[in-house]
mmCIF file of C-alpha atoms and ligand atoms in Angstrom:
data_model
loop_
_atom_site.group_PDB
_atom_site.id
_atom_site.type_symbol
_atom_site.label_atom_id
_atom_site.label_comp_id
_atom_site.label_asym_id
_atom_site.label_seq_id
_atom_site.Cartn_x
_atom_site.Cartn_y
_atom_site.Cartn_z
ATOM 1 C CA MET A 1 -99.083 201.321 62.852
ATOM 2 C CA THR A 2 -98.430 199.261 59.713
ATOM 3 C CA THR A 3 -94.699 199.209 59.001
ATOM 4 C CA LEU A 4 -92.952 198.658 55.619
ATOM 5 C CA PHE A 5 -89.420 197.351 56.027
ATOM 6 C CA TYR A 6 -87.175 198.548 53.109
ATOM 7 C CA SER A 7 -83.651 198.864 52.081
ATOM 8 C CA ALA A 8 -82.707 202.083 50.194
ATOM 9 C CA GLY A 9 -81.097 200.145 47.397
ATOM 10 C CA SER A 10 -83.925 197.725 46.757
ATOM 11 C CA PRO A 11 -85.994 198.180 43.539
ATOM 12 C CA TYR A 12 -88.654 195.811 44.894
ATOM 13 C CA ALA A 13 -89.054 197.731 48.020
ATOM 14 C CA ARG A 14 -89.066 200.930 45.982
ATOM 15 C CA ILE A 15 -92.038 199.708 43.991
ATOM 16 C CA CYS A 16 -93.954 199.571 47.318
ATOM 17 C CA ARG A 17 -92.514 202.868 48.635
ATOM 18 C CA MET A 18 -93.620 204.669 45.414
ATOM 19 C CA ALA A 19 -97.030 203.008 45.635
ATOM 20 C CA LEU A 20 -97.493 204.261 49.160
ATOM 21 C CA ARG A 21 -96.886 207.863 47.971
ATOM 22 C CA GLU A 22 -98.756 207.568 44.703
ATOM 23 C CA GLY A 23 -101.756 205.756 46.394
ATOM 24 C CA GLY A 24 -102.280 208.248 49.196
ATOM 25 C CA LEU A 25 -101.156 205.842 51.942
ATOM 26 C CA ALA A 26 -97.892 207.366 53.078
ATOM 27 C CA ASP A 27 -99.272 208.654 56.384
ATOM 28 C CA ARG A 28 -100.790 205.257 57.202
ATOM 29 C CA VAL A 29 -97.618 203.208 56.810
ATOM 30 C CA GLU A 30 -94.420 203.847 58.553
ATOM 31 C CA GLU A 31 -91.226 203.104 56.493
ATOM 32 C CA ARG A 32 -88.471 201.377 58.453
ATOM 33 C CA GLU A 33 -85.070 200.962 56.862
ATOM 34 C CA THR A 34 -83.324 197.596 57.504
ATOM 35 C CA THR A 35 -79.991 196.093 56.748
ATOM 36 C CA LEU A 36 -79.990 192.875 54.557
ATOM 37 C CA ARG A 37 -77.957 189.645 54.735
ATOM 38 C CA ASP A 38 -77.184 190.496 58.371
ATOM 39 C CA ALA A 39 -77.941 188.390 61.441
ATOM 40 C CA ALA A 40 -78.882 191.550 63.265
ATOM 41 C CA ALA A 41 -81.246 192.955 60.613
ATOM 42 C CA SER A 42 -84.313 194.503 62.177
ATOM 43 C CA VAL A 43 -86.582 192.784 59.579
ATOM 44 C CA LEU A 44 -85.571 189.280 60.591
ATOM 45 C CA PRO A 45 -87.778 188.930 63.692
ATOM 46 C CA HIS A 46 -90.774 189.595 61.480
ATOM 47 C CA ASN A 47 -89.591 187.921 58.293
ATOM 48 C CA PRO A 48 -87.167 185.004 58.571
ATOM 49 C CA VAL A 49 -86.699 185.068 54.777
ATOM 50 C CA GLY A 50 -84.758 188.332 55.426
ATOM 51 C CA ARG A 51 -85.838 190.119 52.237
ATOM 52 C CA VAL A 52 -87.602 193.451 51.554
ATOM 53 C CA PRO A 53 -90.216 194.618 51.077
ATOM 54 C CA ALA A 54 -91.898 193.238 54.065
ATOM 55 C CA LEU A 55 -95.116 194.744 55.421
ATOM 56 C CA LEU A 56 -95.711 194.311 59.195
ATOM 57 C CA LEU A 57 -99.471 194.615 59.855
ATOM 58 C CA ASP A 58 -101.000 195.849 63.087
ATOM 59 C CA ASP A 59 -101.858 192.332 64.264
ATOM 60 C CA GLY A 60 -98.271 191.137 63.887
ATOM 61 C CA VAL A 61 -98.740 189.343 60.453
ATOM 62 C CA THR A 62 -95.919 190.064 58.002
ATOM 63 C CA LEU A 63 -96.588 190.109 54.307
ATOM 64 C CA THR A 64 -93.597 189.556 52.056
ATOM 65 C CA GLU A 65 -93.245 189.681 48.203
ATOM 66 C CA THR A 66 -93.876 192.870 46.334
ATOM 67 C CA THR A 67 -97.079 191.826 44.690
ATOM 68 C CA LEU A 68 -98.675 190.679 47.926
ATOM 69 C CA VAL A 69 -97.751 193.927 49.610
ATOM 70 C CA LEU A 70 -99.330 195.863 46.630
ATOM 71 C CA HIS A 71 -102.450 193.620 46.961
ATOM 72 C CA TRP A 72 -102.588 194.743 50.657
ATOM 73 C CA LEU A 73 -102.158 198.338 49.751
ATOM 74 C CA ASP A 74 -105.105 198.082 47.402
ATOM 75 C CA ARG A 75 -107.179 196.568 50.262
ATOM 76 C CA MET A 76 -106.158 199.524 52.412
ATOM 77 C CA GLY A 77 -107.756 201.781 49.756
ATOM 78 C CA SER A 78 -104.965 202.766 47.543
ATOM 79 C CA THR A 79 -106.142 205.257 44.954
ATOM 80 C CA PRO A 80 -105.474 204.451 42.207
ATOM 81 C CA ARG A 81 -105.515 200.741 42.649
ATOM 82 C CA MET A 82 -101.996 199.373 42.016
ATOM 83 C CA LEU A 83 -102.560 195.811 40.798
ATOM 84 C CA PRO A 84 -103.915 195.601 37.280
ATOM 85 C CA GLN A 85 -107.253 193.840 36.938
ATOM 86 C CA ASP A 86 -107.152 192.705 33.259
ATOM 87 C CA ALA A 87 -104.815 190.457 31.384
ATOM 88 C CA HIS A 88 -103.079 193.208 29.466
ATOM 89 C CA GLY A 89 -102.165 194.977 32.683
ATOM 90 C CA MET A 90 -101.133 191.798 34.482
ATOM 91 C CA ALA A 91 -98.898 190.858 31.496
ATOM 92 C CA ALA A 92 -97.259 194.293 31.437
ATOM 93 C CA TYR A 93 -96.575 193.972 35.218
ATOM 94 C CA GLY A 94 -95.262 190.399 34.925
ATOM 95 C CA ARG A 95 -92.955 191.360 32.075
ATOM 96 C CA VAL A 96 -91.268 194.038 34.119
ATOM 97 C CA LEU A 97 -90.920 191.802 37.198
ATOM 98 C CA GLY A 98 -89.258 189.190 35.016
ATOM 99 C CA LEU A 99 -86.815 191.919 33.747
ATOM 100 C CA LEU A 100 -86.135 192.933 37.364
ATOM 101 C CA ASP A 101 -85.573 189.338 38.525
ATOM 102 C CA GLY A 102 -83.028 188.876 35.757
ATOM 103 C CA ILE A 103 -81.192 192.140 36.438
ATOM 104 C CA ALA A 104 -81.002 191.187 40.088
ATOM 105 C CA VAL A 105 -79.223 187.971 39.131
ATOM 106 C CA TRP A 106 -76.902 189.784 36.804
ATOM 107 C CA ASN A 107 -76.048 192.459 39.340
ATOM 108 C CA ARG A 108 -75.434 189.832 42.041
ATOM 109 C CA GLU A 109 -73.021 188.100 39.746
ATOM 110 C CA LEU A 110 -71.090 191.340 39.233
ATOM 111 C CA ARG A 111 -70.834 191.765 43.080
ATOM 112 C CA ARG A 112 -68.895 188.559 43.377
ATOM 113 C CA PRO A 113 -65.079 188.491 43.363
ATOM 114 C CA VAL A 114 -64.007 188.426 39.697
ATOM 115 C CA HIS A 115 -62.830 184.785 39.867
ATOM 116 C CA GLU A 116 -66.233 183.671 41.138
ATOM 117 C CA ARG A 117 -68.238 185.218 38.420
ATOM 118 C CA SER A 118 -69.952 183.019 35.877
ATOM 119 C CA PRO A 119 -69.588 184.345 32.320
ATOM 120 C CA GLY A 120 -72.395 182.150 31.284
ATOM 121 C CA VAL A 121 -74.871 183.566 33.786
ATOM 122 C CA ILE A 122 -73.823 187.159 32.923
ATOM 123 C CA ALA A 123 -74.248 186.517 29.177
ATOM 124 C CA LEU A 124 -77.683 184.845 29.722
ATOM 125 C CA GLU A 125 -78.914 187.758 31.810
ATOM 126 C CA GLU A 126 -77.605 190.418 29.546
ATOM 127 C CA ALA A 127 -79.336 188.839 26.622
ATOM 128 C CA ARG A 128 -82.527 188.398 28.508
ATOM 129 C CA ALA A 129 -82.414 192.083 29.649
ATOM 130 C CA ALA A 130 -81.836 193.271 26.063
ATOM 131 C CA ARG A 131 -84.653 191.112 24.790
ATOM 132 C CA VAL A 132 -87.164 192.358 27.332
ATOM 133 C CA ALA A 133 -85.999 196.033 26.854
ATOM 134 C CA ASP A 134 -86.604 195.747 23.083
ATOM 135 C CA ALA A 135 -90.082 194.490 23.780
ATOM 136 C CA LEU A 136 -90.652 197.347 26.318
ATOM 137 C CA GLU A 137 -89.480 199.875 23.711
ATOM 138 C CA GLN A 138 -92.358 198.693 21.421
ATOM 139 C CA ASP A 139 -94.695 198.516 24.352
ATOM 140 C CA VAL A 140 -94.270 202.162 25.410
ATOM 141 C CA ALA A 141 -94.100 203.419 21.827
ATOM 142 C CA THR A 142 -97.635 201.964 21.452
ATOM 143 C CA GLY A 143 -99.036 203.530 24.610
ATOM 144 C CA ALA A 144 -98.438 200.737 27.249
ATOM 145 C CA TYR A 145 -97.185 201.704 30.762
ATOM 146 C CA ALA A 146 -99.113 205.018 30.542
ATOM 147 C CA GLN A 147 -101.352 204.689 33.532
ATOM 148 C CA LEU A 148 -100.056 204.730 37.095
ATOM 149 C CA ASP A 149 -100.285 201.217 38.495
ATOM 150 C CA ALA A 150 -97.909 198.418 39.570
ATOM 151 C CA ALA A 151 -96.635 197.906 36.015
ATOM 152 C CA PHE A 152 -95.860 201.657 35.745
ATOM 153 C CA LEU A 153 -94.076 201.709 39.165
ATOM 154 C CA ALA A 154 -92.117 198.443 38.473
ATOM 155 C CA LEU A 155 -90.838 199.772 35.179
ATOM 156 C CA ALA A 156 -89.820 203.054 36.868
ATOM 157 C CA ALA A 157 -88.072 200.989 39.634
ATOM 158 C CA VAL A 158 -86.116 198.711 37.294
ATOM 159 C CA LEU A 159 -84.940 201.530 35.047
ATOM 160 C CA GLY A 160 -84.226 203.565 38.071
ATOM 161 C CA TYR A 161 -82.099 200.688 39.425
ATOM 162 C CA ALA A 162 -80.238 200.411 36.128
ATOM 163 C CA ASP A 163 -79.687 204.145 36.143
ATOM 164 C CA ARG A 164 -77.927 204.291 39.478
ATOM 165 C CA ARG A 165 -76.991 200.602 40.649
ATOM 166 C CA HIS A 166 -76.560 198.679 37.503
ATOM 167 C CA THR A 167 -74.974 201.257 35.104
ATOM 168 C CA VAL A 168 -73.037 198.607 33.119
ATOM 169 C CA TRP A 169 -76.331 198.095 31.260
ATOM 170 C CA ARG A 170 -76.771 200.865 28.616
ATOM 171 C CA TRP A 171 -80.472 200.228 28.194
ATOM 172 C CA GLN A 172 -81.103 203.719 26.730
ATOM 173 C CA GLU A 173 -79.069 203.120 23.617
ATOM 174 C CA GLY A 174 -81.240 202.557 20.583
ATOM 175 C CA ARG A 175 -84.466 202.691 22.779
ATOM 176 C CA PRO A 176 -85.558 206.396 22.472
ATOM 177 C CA SER A 177 -89.227 205.624 23.494
ATOM 178 C CA LEU A 178 -88.192 203.870 26.705
ATOM 179 C CA ALA A 179 -85.710 206.679 27.550
ATOM 180 C CA ALA A 180 -88.425 209.259 26.983
ATOM 181 C CA TRP A 181 -90.861 207.243 29.126
ATOM 182 C CA PHE A 182 -88.245 207.104 31.918
ATOM 183 C CA ALA A 183 -87.587 210.836 31.881
ATOM 184 C CA THR A 184 -91.317 211.499 32.451
ATOM 185 C CA ALA A 185 -91.712 208.818 35.150
ATOM 186 C CA ALA A 186 -88.537 210.125 36.891
ATOM 187 C CA ALA A 187 -90.033 213.587 37.211
ATOM 188 C CA ARG A 188 -92.671 212.317 39.616
ATOM 189 C CA PRO A 189 -92.195 213.298 43.296
ATOM 190 C CA ALA A 190 -92.597 209.689 44.364
ATOM 191 C CA PHE A 191 -89.674 208.713 42.219
ATOM 192 C CA ALA A 192 -87.437 211.579 43.428
ATOM 193 C CA GLU A 193 -88.266 210.826 47.098
ATOM 194 C CA THR A 194 -87.145 207.210 46.794
ATOM 195 C CA LEU A 195 -83.913 207.485 44.826
ATOM 196 C CA PRO A 196 -81.418 204.677 45.671
ATOM 197 C CA PRO A 197 -77.839 205.422 46.349
ATOM 198 C CA PRO A 198 -75.409 204.716 43.496
ATOM 199 C CA SER A 199 -73.682 201.448 43.896
ATOM 200 C CA GLY A 200 -70.546 201.689 41.691
ATOM 201 C CA ILE A 201 -71.701 199.027 39.236
HETATM 202 N N1 LIG B 301 -89.513 188.115 45.136
HETATM 203 C C1 LIG B 301 -89.268 189.182 46.010
HETATM 204 C C2 LIG B 301 -87.840 189.711 45.822
HETATM 205 C C3 LIG B 301 -87.434 190.657 46.895
HETATM 206 C C4 LIG B 301 -85.798 190.757 46.961
HETATM 207 O O1 LIG B 301 -85.092 190.002 46.279
HETATM 208 N N2 LIG B 301 -85.392 191.740 47.711
HETATM 209 C C5 LIG B 301 -83.985 191.878 47.894
HETATM 210 C C6 LIG B 301 -83.583 193.280 47.793
HETATM 211 S S1 LIG B 301 -83.714 193.921 46.260
HETATM 212 C C7 LIG B 301 -83.517 191.381 49.244
HETATM 213 O O2 LIG B 301 -84.242 191.636 50.248
HETATM 214 N N3 LIG B 301 -82.400 190.675 49.412
HETATM 215 C C8 LIG B 301 -81.781 190.283 50.557
HETATM 216 C C9 LIG B 301 -81.434 188.804 50.586
HETATM 217 O O3 LIG B 301 -81.470 188.219 49.526
HETATM 218 O O4 LIG B 301 -81.084 188.281 51.623
HETATM 219 C C10 LIG B 301 -90.282 190.370 45.893
HETATM 220 O O5 LIG B 301 -91.030 190.312 44.833
HETATM 221 O O6 LIG B 301 -90.435 191.130 46.742
#
C-alpha cells in the first residue's frame, strides 16, 4: 500500500494529509508517523533527505516535496484535483508556500538557544510574513482561496501552524477577513483530524 510518512507538527505534511481526506484517498494511502532529525527515523531508508512529507509508492519509489506528492495524489484520482491548473491558482498556491517557507525559517530561529539566534533573520522573516499576510487579507476579501485545492489547504496549514506552533506571530490582528477565512477552514473535518500539537512558541 502507498505510504505517506509524516510528522504531526509538520505543516507541509499536513497539507498532504488534509489532501488525502478531502480528495477521497484516505483509504488508499497509509499514514505513518516518523521522527525527524534522527538517525533512526523510519523515513530515512526511503528518503535520505529525511524530510516529510514523503510518499512511498508500491514499487518502492519515494516522492518528496509537498507539490510533487500532491501531483501524485491528483494522478491517483483525487477529487477535487489539488494542484491548480491556471496561473491565478498557481500564484495563490505559490504565495502561501513562500509564506510557509519564511515562517519555517523564523520558527527554526526561535528554537535555537537565545545566544545563537539571529535578530536580523528574525526581523526579515517577521517583515516578510506581515507583508504576505497583508496581501492575503486582500486576497481573501476579494474571493480568493475559496475553492478547495492546494492553495486552500496550504493556507489552512500555515495559519494552523501559526495558531498552535508559532503563536508569537499575531497574524489575526488587523486582518479580519483572513481570521474569518481561517475560522471557516478550521471547521472542516480534515483540518480537525490533523491538528498539530502545540509547541510552546
Ligand atoms: N520543501 C519541502 C519542505 C518540507 C519540510 O521542510 N519538512 C520539515 C517538517 S515541516 C522536515 O521534514 N524537517 C526535517 C529536517 O529538516 O530534517 C516540501 O515542500 O515538502
